[in-house]
Amino acid sequence: MEVWFTTGSQHLYGPETLARVDQNSRRIAAALDAALPLKVIWKPVLTSKDAISRLLTEASGEPNCVGVIAWMHTFSPAKMWVNGLAGLTKPLAHLHTQADAALPWGTIDMDFMNLNQAAHGDREFGYITARLGARRTVMAGHVSDPRVAGRLTTWARAALGWHAARTMSIIRFGDNMRNVAVTEGDKVEAEFVFGADTNTVAVNDLVAAVEAVADSQVDTTVREYLDLYDLAPELAPGGERHDSLRYAARQEVALESLLTGWKASAFTTNFEDLGALRQLPGIAVQRLMAKGYGFGAEGDWKTALLVRVAKVMGAGLPGGASLMEDYTYNLEPGAECILGAHMLEVCPSLTTSRPRAQIHPLGIGGREDPVRLVFSADPGPAVLVGLSDLRDRFRVVGNTVQVITPPAPVPSLPVAHAVWEPEPNLTTSAECWITAGGPHHTCLSTAIGAAEWAEFTEMTGTEFALIDRSTTSGSFRDQLRWNQAYYRLARGL
Ligand code: MN
């Protein structure tokens, strides 16, 4: 994947100046190429309406291009950009920078001033993007400043997530769990806003795929389990329940082959609609999340979307992303924390420890005991996000948290879990989350933070209600009210 680096200029100061602009522009693009987690493609300096329109149309049509960075080096009269920007469909970053950080005070003359006039050139560009209401992020500073490279990296990761959403297919085995409200939503609207399509695949197709898996494929997958996890003795080869592990491996192979066949990067299951499956898929789902697939339980395609986007935004970074669910609180004063888990499906990318493969009964679903990986998520900073459908728009609610080591061992807990302290504290976090109508299913990411989600929601025009260390219940409630008015007005009639 790549982003295009574009530089605006004009012919007013002659070819020598433009040649210097060309050199400086290549230099800045090369610095960004070295700093960002994707390719930065330098594009020839733009000096006319036609060239701008042509380039931004090309960017919109280029499948590998996930965004455009724009810099107005020597003033680029912004009427030239109106047509091009109106047709741009990719995320836009307005980088407000200058070729060099230091001014040569002893030699500075008008030629230097005319060459290095982004200080007002970028204001001209800012005017037109503001006037057009173009979605963009403005970043100011010299590229040698790590904060600038860091913010552009955040933007680039969000652009990769945006691209993943635009090209995503989500398949659902089974519909929504009956009567649950927050996991429902407008799938057509989601395809418009995020790009992801969501379609049902019959659970009978999965049953048939499970039956069709070759024993040799099961053998290979079981060998991976032996390499990567500590198996409960009853699940190990020769153990009395080894067949349950082999069946779980069979489910993993079948799910992955169906996802590949449907070109899907995310999926959901439903424990009430398992057809002839013998187990609810547990370890299979956990491992597919670890391979980068998005997942939501109980038909929750919106969380599947978020988990997939988080996987892509955080690719290559330490940590991971998973479906999560707020389960149980410790409300002791001074030690408040949340125990999050799911009935089975938490992604092992959240731990650097060696998970344990275990088999336990499941009180719901009415099938054989499912195999699952059990572990505690690594301590460290993380962000939770949840996606709610508010009828006229989607809202992403976020909360910055600190994942902690469980305060005491939890030997009887038969599922993977994370324990965290939400910011600014549990009561404010919970009050704000509930006031915002945030869901109980979330995506927990330890690889990326709130900044990536802020950029992603900006790119998709989605409301982002973030609860962090500076949040108070009163101001957050006001923010939700203002957002309600804003998103209705911004949408137009
Ligand atoms: Mn659930």
Short mmCIF file of C-alpha atoms and ligand atoms in Angstrom, two decimals:
data_model
loop_
_atom_site.label_atom_id
_atom_site.label_comp_id
_atom_site.label_asym_id
_atom_site.label_seq_id
_atom_site.Cartn_x
_atom_site.Cartn_y
_atom_site.Cartn_z
CA MET A 1 0.00 0.00 0.00
CA GLU A 2 1.09 3.56 -0.63
CA VAL A 3 0.23 7.22 -0.08
CA TRP A 4 0.90 9.90 -2.65
CA PHE A 5 2.90 12.99 -1.77
CA THR A 6 1.69 16.03 -3.67
CA THR A 7 3.18 19.50 -3.71
CA GLY A 8 1.37 22.62 -4.80
CA SER A 9 3.15 25.55 -6.46
CA GLN A 10 2.73 28.02 -9.31
CA HIS A 11 4.67 29.57 -12.23
CA LEU A 12 4.88 33.13 -10.81
CA TYR A 13 8.56 32.97 -9.76
CA GLY A 14 9.92 31.21 -12.84
CA PRO A 15 11.53 27.86 -13.67
CA GLU A 16 14.51 28.19 -11.30
CA THR A 17 12.23 28.49 -8.30
CA LEU A 18 10.14 25.56 -9.53
CA ALA A 19 13.30 23.47 -9.90
CA ARG A 20 14.14 24.18 -6.24
CA VAL A 21 10.56 23.33 -5.23
CA ASP A 22 10.96 20.05 -7.09
CA GLN A 23 14.16 19.20 -5.19
CA ASN A 24 12.74 20.14 -1.79
CA SER A 25 9.57 18.23 -2.44
CA ARG A 26 11.49 15.05 -3.32
CA ARG A 27 13.56 15.47 -0.15
CA ILE A 28 10.49 15.76 2.11
CA ALA A 29 8.79 12.80 0.39
CA ALA A 30 11.93 10.67 0.86
CA ALA A 31 12.07 11.55 4.57
CA LEU A 32 8.42 10.52 4.95
CA ASP A 33 8.97 7.34 2.96
CA ALA A 34 11.62 6.35 5.49
CA ALA A 35 9.41 7.23 8.47
CA LEU A 36 5.95 5.88 7.54
CA PRO A 37 4.73 2.26 7.63
CA LEU A 38 3.87 2.30 3.91
CA LYS A 39 5.36 3.59 0.67
CA VAL A 40 5.31 7.35 0.09
CA ILE A 41 5.18 7.98 -3.65
CA TRP A 42 6.47 11.37 -4.75
CA LYS A 43 4.40 13.04 -7.46
CA PRO A 44 5.54 15.88 -9.75
CA VAL A 45 4.92 19.41 -8.46
CA LEU A 46 1.43 20.66 -9.33
CA THR A 47 1.05 24.08 -10.94
CA SER A 48 -2.25 23.95 -12.82
CA LYS A 49 -5.89 23.09 -12.36
CA ASP A 50 -5.72 20.39 -15.02
CA ALA A 51 -2.69 18.67 -13.49
CA ILE A 52 -4.28 18.77 -10.02
CA SER A 53 -7.58 17.33 -11.23
CA ARG A 54 -5.80 14.61 -13.21
CA LEU A 55 -3.59 13.57 -10.30
CA LEU A 56 -6.37 13.46 -7.70
CA THR A 57 -8.57 11.48 -10.10
CA GLU A 58 -5.70 9.02 -10.56
CA ALA A 59 -5.25 8.76 -6.80
CA SER A 60 -8.95 8.02 -6.39
CA GLY A 61 -8.74 5.23 -8.97
CA GLU A 62 -5.45 3.64 -7.89
CA PRO A 63 -6.25 0.54 -5.78
CA ASN A 64 -2.96 0.64 -3.85
CA CYS A 65 -3.23 4.33 -2.96
CA VAL A 66 -4.81 4.73 0.50
CA GLY A 67 -4.37 8.47 0.87
CA VAL A 68 -2.92 11.75 -0.34
CA ILE A 69 -0.58 14.10 1.51
CA ALA A 70 -0.67 17.71 0.28
CA TRP A 71 1.84 20.52 0.92
CA MET A 72 1.69 24.02 -0.61
CA HIS A 73 5.37 24.84 -0.94
CA THR A 74 5.36 28.22 -2.75
CA PHE A 75 1.73 29.27 -2.69
CA SER A 76 -0.66 27.32 -4.88
CA PRO A 77 -3.68 29.46 -5.72
CA ALA A 78 -6.41 27.29 -4.30
CA LYS A 79 -9.10 27.82 -6.92
CA MET A 80 -6.93 25.42 -8.94
CA TRP A 81 -7.73 22.71 -6.34
CA VAL A 82 -11.53 23.02 -6.24
CA ASN A 83 -12.32 20.53 -9.01
CA GLY A 84 -9.67 18.05 -8.00
CA LEU A 85 -10.60 18.03 -4.31
CA ALA A 86 -14.28 17.64 -5.15
CA GLY A 87 -13.44 14.37 -6.91
CA LEU A 88 -10.95 13.00 -4.39
CA THR A 89 -12.24 9.84 -2.69
CA LYS A 90 -9.12 8.99 -0.65
CA PRO A 91 -8.16 10.27 2.83
CA LEU A 92 -6.36 13.61 2.76
CA ALA A 93 -3.58 14.83 5.05
CA HIS A 94 -2.62 18.47 4.78
CA LEU A 95 1.02 18.63 5.83
CA HIS A 96 1.91 22.19 6.75
CA THR A 97 5.68 22.18 6.64
CA GLN A 98 8.71 23.92 5.17
CA ALA A 99 11.76 22.57 3.31
CA ASP A 100 14.14 23.40 6.18
CA ALA A 101 13.52 23.95 9.85
CA ALA A 102 15.96 26.86 10.36
CA LEU A 103 15.82 30.26 8.66
CA PRO A 104 19.19 31.52 7.31
CA TRP A 105 18.89 34.86 9.14
CA GLY A 106 22.23 36.23 7.83
CA THR A 107 21.50 35.71 4.14
CA ILE A 108 17.75 35.71 3.88
CA ASP A 109 16.41 37.73 0.93
CA MET A 110 13.19 38.00 -1.05
CA ASP A 111 14.11 35.06 -3.31
CA PHE A 112 14.34 32.84 -0.23
CA MET A 113 11.08 34.27 1.09
CA ASN A 114 9.30 33.62 -2.21
CA LEU A 115 10.62 30.07 -2.39
CA ASN A 116 9.67 29.22 1.22
CA GLN A 117 6.21 30.65 1.65
CA ALA A 118 4.17 27.65 2.80
CA ALA A 119 3.28 29.77 5.85
CA HIS A 120 0.70 31.51 3.70
CA GLY A 121 0.47 28.96 0.86
CA ASP A 122 -0.93 26.38 3.24
CA ARG A 123 -3.35 28.91 4.68
CA GLU A 124 -4.71 29.42 1.17
CA PHE A 125 -5.13 25.64 0.85
CA GLY A 126 -6.69 25.51 4.32
CA TYR A 127 -9.24 28.09 3.22
CA ILE A 128 -10.40 26.07 0.25
CA THR A 129 -10.53 22.74 2.11
CA ALA A 130 -12.50 24.45 4.90
CA ARG A 131 -14.82 26.07 2.38
CA LEU A 132 -15.41 22.75 0.59
CA GLY A 133 -15.89 20.93 3.90
CA ALA A 134 -13.24 18.43 2.77
CA ARG A 135 -12.51 15.68 5.29
CA ARG A 136 -8.83 16.03 6.11
CA THR A 137 -6.31 16.19 8.89
CA VAL A 138 -4.01 19.19 9.21
CA MET A 139 -0.54 18.55 10.63
CA ALA A 140 1.99 21.33 11.18
CA GLY A 141 5.71 21.08 11.81
CA HIS A 142 8.99 20.09 10.24
CA VAL A 143 9.30 16.47 9.09
CA SER A 144 12.49 16.06 11.13
CA ASP A 145 10.36 16.51 14.27
CA PRO A 146 9.45 13.02 15.52
CA ARG A 147 6.04 14.34 16.58
CA VAL A 148 5.22 15.20 12.95
CA ALA A 149 6.40 11.83 11.68
CA GLY A 150 4.46 10.21 14.52
CA ARG A 151 1.23 11.97 13.65
CA LEU A 152 1.62 11.15 9.97
CA THR A 153 2.29 7.53 10.92
CA THR A 154 -0.95 7.52 12.93
CA TRP A 155 -2.78 9.00 9.94
CA ALA A 156 -1.19 6.46 7.58
CA ARG A 157 -2.19 3.56 9.83
CA ALA A 158 -5.74 4.92 9.94
CA ALA A 159 -5.70 5.21 6.14
CA LEU A 160 -4.73 1.53 5.96
CA GLY A 161 -7.68 0.79 8.27
CA TRP A 162 -9.93 2.93 6.08
CA HIS A 163 -8.82 0.94 3.04
CA ALA A 164 -9.40 -2.33 4.89
CA ALA A 165 -12.95 -1.19 5.70
CA ARG A 166 -13.65 -0.03 2.13
CA THR A 167 -12.59 -3.43 0.76
CA MET A 168 -14.01 -5.61 3.54
CA SER A 169 -16.51 -8.42 3.23
CA ILE A 170 -18.01 -9.76 6.46
CA ILE A 171 -19.77 -13.10 6.48
CA ARG A 172 -22.26 -14.10 9.13
CA PHE A 173 -23.04 -17.62 10.15
CA GLY A 174 -26.46 -17.13 11.69
CA ASP A 175 -28.35 -13.90 12.27
CA ASN A 176 -28.41 -11.64 15.28
CA MET A 177 -29.02 -13.31 18.64
CA ARG A 178 -32.73 -12.94 19.26
CA ASN A 179 -33.88 -9.74 20.94
CA VAL A 180 -30.39 -8.28 21.49
CA ALA A 181 -30.56 -4.67 20.29
CA VAL A 182 -27.05 -3.25 20.16
CA THR A 183 -25.63 -5.97 17.90
CA GLU A 184 -28.25 -5.08 15.27
CA GLY A 185 -27.81 -2.27 12.80
CA ASP A 186 -28.22 -0.97 9.31
CA LYS A 187 -25.92 -3.04 7.12
CA VAL A 188 -26.74 -1.06 4.00
CA GLU A 189 -25.82 2.19 5.71
CA ALA A 190 -22.62 0.58 7.02
CA GLU A 191 -21.65 -0.31 3.46
CA PHE A 192 -22.11 3.33 2.48
CA VAL A 193 -20.22 4.74 5.48
CA PHE A 194 -17.43 2.16 5.90
CA GLY A 195 -17.50 0.21 2.62
CA ALA A 196 -17.80 -3.20 4.25
CA ASP A 197 -20.51 -5.51 2.95
CA THR A 198 -22.14 -8.00 5.31
CA ASN A 199 -23.82 -11.13 4.02
CA THR A 200 -25.07 -14.38 5.46
CA VAL A 201 -23.55 -17.75 4.63
CA ALA A 202 -25.66 -20.74 5.65
CA VAL A 203 -24.32 -22.57 8.68
CA ASN A 204 -25.01 -25.77 6.71
CA ASP A 205 -22.25 -24.67 4.30
CA LEU A 206 -19.91 -24.50 7.28
CA VAL A 207 -21.09 -27.92 8.49
CA ALA A 208 -20.36 -29.36 5.02
CA ALA A 209 -16.95 -27.67 4.93
CA VAL A 210 -16.09 -29.10 8.36
CA GLU A 211 -17.00 -32.59 7.13
CA ALA A 212 -14.90 -32.09 4.00
CA VAL A 213 -11.63 -31.26 5.80
CA ALA A 214 -8.96 -33.88 5.14
CA ASP A 215 -7.45 -35.72 8.11
CA SER A 216 -4.00 -34.56 6.98
CA GLN A 217 -5.10 -30.91 7.36
CA VAL A 218 -6.35 -31.68 10.85
CA ASP A 219 -3.00 -33.33 11.66
CA THR A 220 -1.11 -30.21 10.52
CA THR A 221 -3.30 -27.87 12.58
CA VAL A 222 -3.06 -30.08 15.68
CA ARG A 223 0.74 -30.04 15.36
CA GLU A 224 0.57 -26.22 15.44
CA TYR A 225 -1.50 -26.41 18.62
CA LEU A 226 1.14 -28.67 20.18
CA ASP A 227 3.89 -26.22 19.19
CA LEU A 228 2.17 -23.07 20.39
CA TYR A 229 0.01 -24.00 23.40
CA ASP A 230 0.09 -26.01 26.59
CA LEU A 231 -2.57 -28.63 26.05
CA ALA A 232 -4.67 -29.98 28.90
CA PRO A 233 -3.68 -33.69 29.21
CA GLU A 234 -7.16 -34.83 28.19
CA LEU A 235 -6.80 -32.91 24.87
CA ALA A 236 -3.29 -34.16 24.05
CA PRO A 237 -2.73 -37.01 21.58
CA GLY A 238 -3.80 -40.20 23.34
CA GLY A 239 -5.91 -38.18 25.83
CA GLU A 240 -9.52 -39.16 26.31
CA ARG A 241 -10.85 -35.96 24.69
CA HIS A 242 -8.27 -35.58 21.92
CA ASP A 243 -11.08 -36.08 19.42
CA SER A 244 -12.67 -32.80 20.61
CA LEU A 245 -9.42 -30.99 19.82
CA ARG A 246 -9.29 -32.59 16.37
CA TYR A 247 -12.86 -31.48 15.74
CA ALA A 248 -11.95 -27.91 16.78
CA ALA A 249 -9.01 -28.01 14.36
CA ARG A 250 -11.36 -29.23 11.65
CA GLN A 251 -13.58 -26.21 12.32
CA GLU A 252 -10.60 -23.87 12.02
CA VAL A 253 -9.55 -25.28 8.65
CA ALA A 254 -13.13 -25.17 7.36
CA LEU A 255 -13.77 -21.61 8.54
CA GLU A 256 -10.55 -20.35 6.97
CA SER A 257 -11.26 -22.06 3.67
CA LEU A 258 -14.78 -20.58 3.55
CA LEU A 259 -13.49 -17.11 4.42
CA THR A 260 -10.86 -17.40 1.70
CA GLY A 261 -13.44 -18.63 -0.80
CA TRP A 262 -15.75 -15.72 -0.06
CA LYS A 263 -12.81 -13.25 0.01
CA ALA A 264 -14.01 -12.24 3.47
CA SER A 265 -11.77 -10.66 6.10
CA ALA A 266 -14.23 -10.77 9.01
CA PHE A 267 -17.01 -13.03 10.26
CA THR A 268 -19.53 -13.70 12.99
CA THR A 269 -21.01 -16.79 14.62
CA ASN A 270 -24.15 -17.35 16.67
CA PHE A 271 -24.35 -19.97 19.40
CA GLU A 272 -28.10 -20.29 18.82
CA ASP A 273 -27.65 -21.29 15.19
CA LEU A 274 -25.04 -24.01 14.96
CA GLY A 275 -26.78 -26.45 12.62
CA ALA A 276 -25.05 -29.80 12.96
CA LEU A 277 -21.81 -28.33 14.35
CA ARG A 278 -20.74 -30.37 17.36
CA GLN A 279 -19.06 -27.46 19.19
CA LEU A 280 -19.38 -23.70 19.19
CA PRO A 281 -16.11 -22.67 17.47
CA GLY A 282 -13.75 -21.43 20.19
CA ILE A 283 -10.06 -22.00 19.56
CA ALA A 284 -10.81 -21.82 15.82
CA VAL A 285 -12.19 -18.29 16.15
CA GLN A 286 -9.38 -17.25 18.50
CA ARG A 287 -6.73 -18.39 16.04
CA LEU A 288 -8.43 -16.79 13.05
CA MET A 289 -8.46 -13.48 14.90
CA ALA A 290 -4.75 -13.98 15.57
CA LYS A 291 -4.28 -14.45 11.82
CA GLY A 292 -5.86 -11.03 11.21
CA TYR A 293 -9.56 -11.76 10.70
CA GLY A 294 -12.18 -9.57 12.31
CA PHE A 295 -14.71 -11.35 14.51
CA GLY A 296 -17.90 -10.59 16.39
CA ALA A 297 -19.96 -13.06 18.42
CA GLU A 298 -23.76 -13.47 18.38
CA GLY A 299 -24.06 -12.10 14.87
CA ASP A 300 -22.26 -8.88 15.81
CA TRP A 301 -20.93 -7.78 12.41
CA LYS A 302 -20.19 -4.24 13.66
CA THR A 303 -17.62 -5.47 16.16
CA ALA A 304 -16.21 -7.84 13.52
CA LEU A 305 -15.64 -4.75 11.37
CA LEU A 306 -13.86 -2.89 14.17
CA VAL A 307 -11.62 -5.85 15.04
CA ARG A 308 -10.54 -6.22 11.41
CA VAL A 309 -9.81 -2.48 11.11
CA ALA A 310 -7.80 -2.60 14.35
CA LYS A 311 -5.83 -5.60 13.05
CA VAL A 312 -4.84 -3.67 9.93
CA MET A 313 -4.11 -0.38 11.69
CA GLY A 314 -1.87 -2.18 14.20
CA ALA A 315 -0.13 -4.55 11.77
CA GLY A 316 3.54 -5.01 12.67
CA LEU A 317 3.26 -3.34 16.09
CA PRO A 318 3.64 -5.15 19.41
CA GLY A 319 0.31 -6.06 21.00
CA GLY A 320 -2.92 -7.08 19.31
CA ALA A 321 -6.67 -6.63 18.97
CA SER A 322 -9.64 -8.73 19.95
CA LEU A 323 -13.34 -8.95 20.48
CA MET A 324 -13.94 -8.06 24.11
CA GLU A 325 -16.94 -7.78 26.38
CA ASP A 326 -17.31 -5.87 29.62
CA TYR A 327 -18.24 -8.69 31.97
CA THR A 328 -17.79 -8.08 35.69
CA TYR A 329 -16.58 -5.27 37.97
CA ASN A 330 -14.41 -5.05 41.00
CA LEU A 331 -16.03 -2.10 42.77
CA GLU A 332 -13.86 -2.02 45.89
CA PRO A 333 -12.95 1.65 46.51
CA GLY A 334 -9.44 2.37 45.28
CA ALA A 335 -9.15 -0.93 43.40
CA GLU A 336 -11.89 -0.51 40.80
CA CYS A 337 -11.33 -2.47 37.60
CA ILE A 338 -13.21 -4.31 34.90
CA LEU A 339 -12.88 -8.00 34.11
CA GLY A 340 -13.47 -8.42 30.39
CA ALA A 341 -13.78 -11.69 28.52
CA HIS A 342 -16.14 -13.57 26.28
CA MET A 343 -17.62 -17.02 26.50
CA LEU A 344 -14.68 -18.27 24.39
CA GLU A 345 -13.52 -15.87 21.72
CA VAL A 346 -10.66 -13.64 22.87
CA CYS A 347 -7.69 -13.26 20.54
CA PRO A 348 -4.30 -14.60 21.74
CA SER A 349 -2.58 -11.58 20.12
CA LEU A 350 -3.31 -9.89 23.49
CA THR A 351 -0.74 -12.04 25.27
CA THR A 352 2.95 -12.83 24.94
CA SER A 353 2.55 -15.75 27.36
CA ARG A 354 1.89 -19.30 26.18
CA PRO A 355 -1.90 -19.90 26.15
CA ARG A 356 -3.39 -23.07 27.60
CA ALA A 357 -5.76 -25.12 25.45
CA GLN A 358 -8.57 -26.42 27.61
CA ILE A 359 -12.01 -27.94 27.31
CA HIS A 360 -14.88 -27.03 29.61
CA PRO A 361 -18.66 -27.18 29.47
CA LEU A 362 -20.53 -24.18 28.03
CA GLY A 363 -23.85 -23.44 29.69
CA ILE A 364 -25.42 -22.19 26.45
CA GLY A 365 -25.80 -23.51 22.94
CA GLY A 366 -26.57 -27.08 23.94
CA ARG A 367 -23.61 -28.68 22.16
CA GLU A 368 -20.50 -30.62 23.11
CA ASP A 369 -17.93 -28.89 25.30
CA PRO A 370 -15.88 -26.46 23.20
CA VAL A 371 -12.08 -26.20 23.16
CA ARG A 372 -10.67 -22.78 23.93
CA LEU A 373 -7.40 -20.98 24.65
CA VAL A 374 -7.11 -19.55 28.16
CA PHE A 375 -4.76 -16.70 29.11
CA SER A 376 -4.59 -13.24 30.72
CA ALA A 377 -4.00 -10.25 28.43
CA ASP A 378 -0.62 -8.54 28.90
CA PRO A 379 -0.64 -5.40 31.07
CA GLY A 380 -0.20 -2.03 29.35
CA PRO A 381 -2.06 0.86 27.75
CA ALA A 382 -4.97 -0.03 25.48
CA VAL A 383 -8.08 1.41 23.90
CA LEU A 384 -11.59 -0.01 23.74
CA VAL A 385 -13.98 1.00 20.97
CA GLY A 386 -17.57 -0.01 20.28
CA LEU A 387 -19.84 0.80 17.35
CA SER A 388 -23.50 1.71 17.88
CA ASP A 389 -26.17 2.35 15.26
CA LEU A 390 -28.11 5.46 16.36
CA ARG A 391 -30.64 5.30 13.47
CA ASP A 392 -29.39 8.36 11.62
CA ARG A 393 -25.68 7.66 12.08
CA PHE A 394 -23.05 5.40 13.58
CA ARG A 395 -21.28 6.37 16.77
CA VAL A 396 -17.93 4.96 17.84
CA VAL A 397 -17.52 5.16 21.60
CA GLY A 398 -13.95 4.82 22.83
CA ASN A 399 -12.24 4.53 26.20
CA THR A 400 -8.54 4.65 26.95
CA VAL A 401 -7.66 2.07 29.60
CA GLN A 402 -4.74 0.45 31.38
CA VAL A 403 -4.75 -3.33 31.17
CA ILE A 404 -3.42 -4.71 34.44
CA THR A 405 -2.29 -8.09 35.69
CA PRO A 406 -5.27 -9.68 37.48
CA PRO A 407 -4.91 -8.59 41.12
CA ALA A 408 -5.09 -12.25 42.17
CA PRO A 409 -4.87 -15.58 40.31
CA VAL A 410 -8.12 -16.71 38.66
CA PRO A 411 -7.63 -20.50 38.48
CA SER A 412 -11.35 -21.25 38.05
CA LEU A 413 -11.90 -18.89 35.11
CA PRO A 414 -12.22 -21.12 32.01
CA VAL A 415 -11.79 -18.35 29.40
CA ALA A 416 -9.21 -15.89 28.12
CA HIS A 417 -9.66 -12.51 29.76
CA ALA A 418 -8.33 -9.00 30.26
CA VAL A 419 -8.50 -6.89 33.41
CA TRP A 420 -8.32 -3.15 33.00
CA GLU A 421 -8.65 0.17 34.79
CA PRO A 422 -10.62 2.55 32.58
CA GLU A 423 -9.70 6.24 32.34
CA PRO A 424 -10.42 8.55 34.02
CA ASN A 425 -11.93 6.12 36.57
CA LEU A 426 -14.48 3.32 36.52
CA THR A 427 -17.54 5.31 37.51
CA THR A 428 -16.99 8.16 35.05
CA SER A 429 -16.08 5.72 32.29
CA ALA A 430 -19.13 3.52 32.86
CA GLU A 431 -21.50 6.50 33.21
CA CYS A 432 -20.22 8.09 30.01
CA TRP A 433 -20.18 4.81 28.06
CA ILE A 434 -23.76 4.05 29.05
CA THR A 435 -24.92 7.62 28.42
CA ALA A 436 -23.46 7.35 24.91
CA GLY A 437 -25.24 4.05 24.22
CA GLY A 438 -21.94 2.26 23.71
CA PRO A 439 -22.22 -1.51 23.22
CA HIS A 440 -21.15 -4.30 25.56
CA HIS A 441 -19.18 -5.90 22.73
CA THR A 442 -16.03 -3.97 21.94
CA CYS A 443 -12.71 -4.16 20.19
CA LEU A 444 -9.80 -4.03 22.63
CA SER A 445 -6.56 -2.97 20.99
CA THR A 446 -3.16 -2.91 22.66
CA ALA A 447 -1.27 -2.27 19.40
CA ILE A 448 -2.85 1.07 18.49
CA GLY A 449 -4.43 3.81 20.56
CA ALA A 450 -7.23 6.35 20.50
CA ALA A 451 -5.35 8.56 17.99
CA GLU A 452 -5.68 5.98 15.20
CA TRP A 453 -9.41 5.63 15.88
CA ALA A 454 -9.78 9.42 15.88
CA GLU A 455 -8.25 9.55 12.39
CA PHE A 456 -10.23 6.54 11.16
CA THR A 457 -13.54 8.03 12.29
CA GLU A 458 -12.60 11.36 10.70
CA MET A 459 -11.92 9.57 7.40
CA THR A 460 -15.28 7.78 7.55
CA GLY A 461 -17.24 10.81 8.79
CA THR A 462 -18.28 8.86 11.88
CA GLU A 463 -18.92 10.30 15.33
CA PHE A 464 -16.17 9.46 17.82
CA ALA A 465 -17.06 9.91 21.48
CA LEU A 466 -13.87 9.30 23.42
CA ILE A 467 -13.69 8.84 27.17
CA ASP A 468 -10.15 9.50 28.36
CA ARG A 469 -8.26 10.85 31.36
CA SER A 470 -9.64 14.37 30.89
CA THR A 471 -13.31 13.35 30.56
CA THR A 472 -15.96 14.45 33.03
CA SER A 473 -19.54 13.13 32.97
CA GLY A 474 -21.07 16.59 32.54
CA SER A 475 -18.87 17.74 29.68
CA PHE A 476 -19.21 14.39 27.95
CA ARG A 477 -22.99 14.58 28.07
CA ASP A 478 -22.82 18.06 26.56
CA GLN A 479 -20.49 16.78 23.84
CA LEU A 480 -23.00 14.06 22.93
CA ARG A 481 -25.76 16.67 22.64
CA TRP A 482 -23.65 18.92 20.42
CA ASN A 483 -22.66 15.93 18.30
CA GLN A 484 -26.30 15.01 17.89
CA ALA A 485 -27.02 18.43 16.39
CA TYR A 486 -23.80 18.52 14.38
CA TYR A 487 -24.16 15.12 12.70
CA ARG A 488 -27.75 15.82 11.74
CA LEU A 489 -26.88 19.22 10.28
CA ALA A 490 -23.68 18.02 8.59
CA ARG A 491 -25.62 15.36 6.75
CA GLY A 492 -27.84 17.90 5.01
CA LEU A 493 -31.42 17.44 3.92
MN MN B 1 -21.39 -11.52 23.71
#
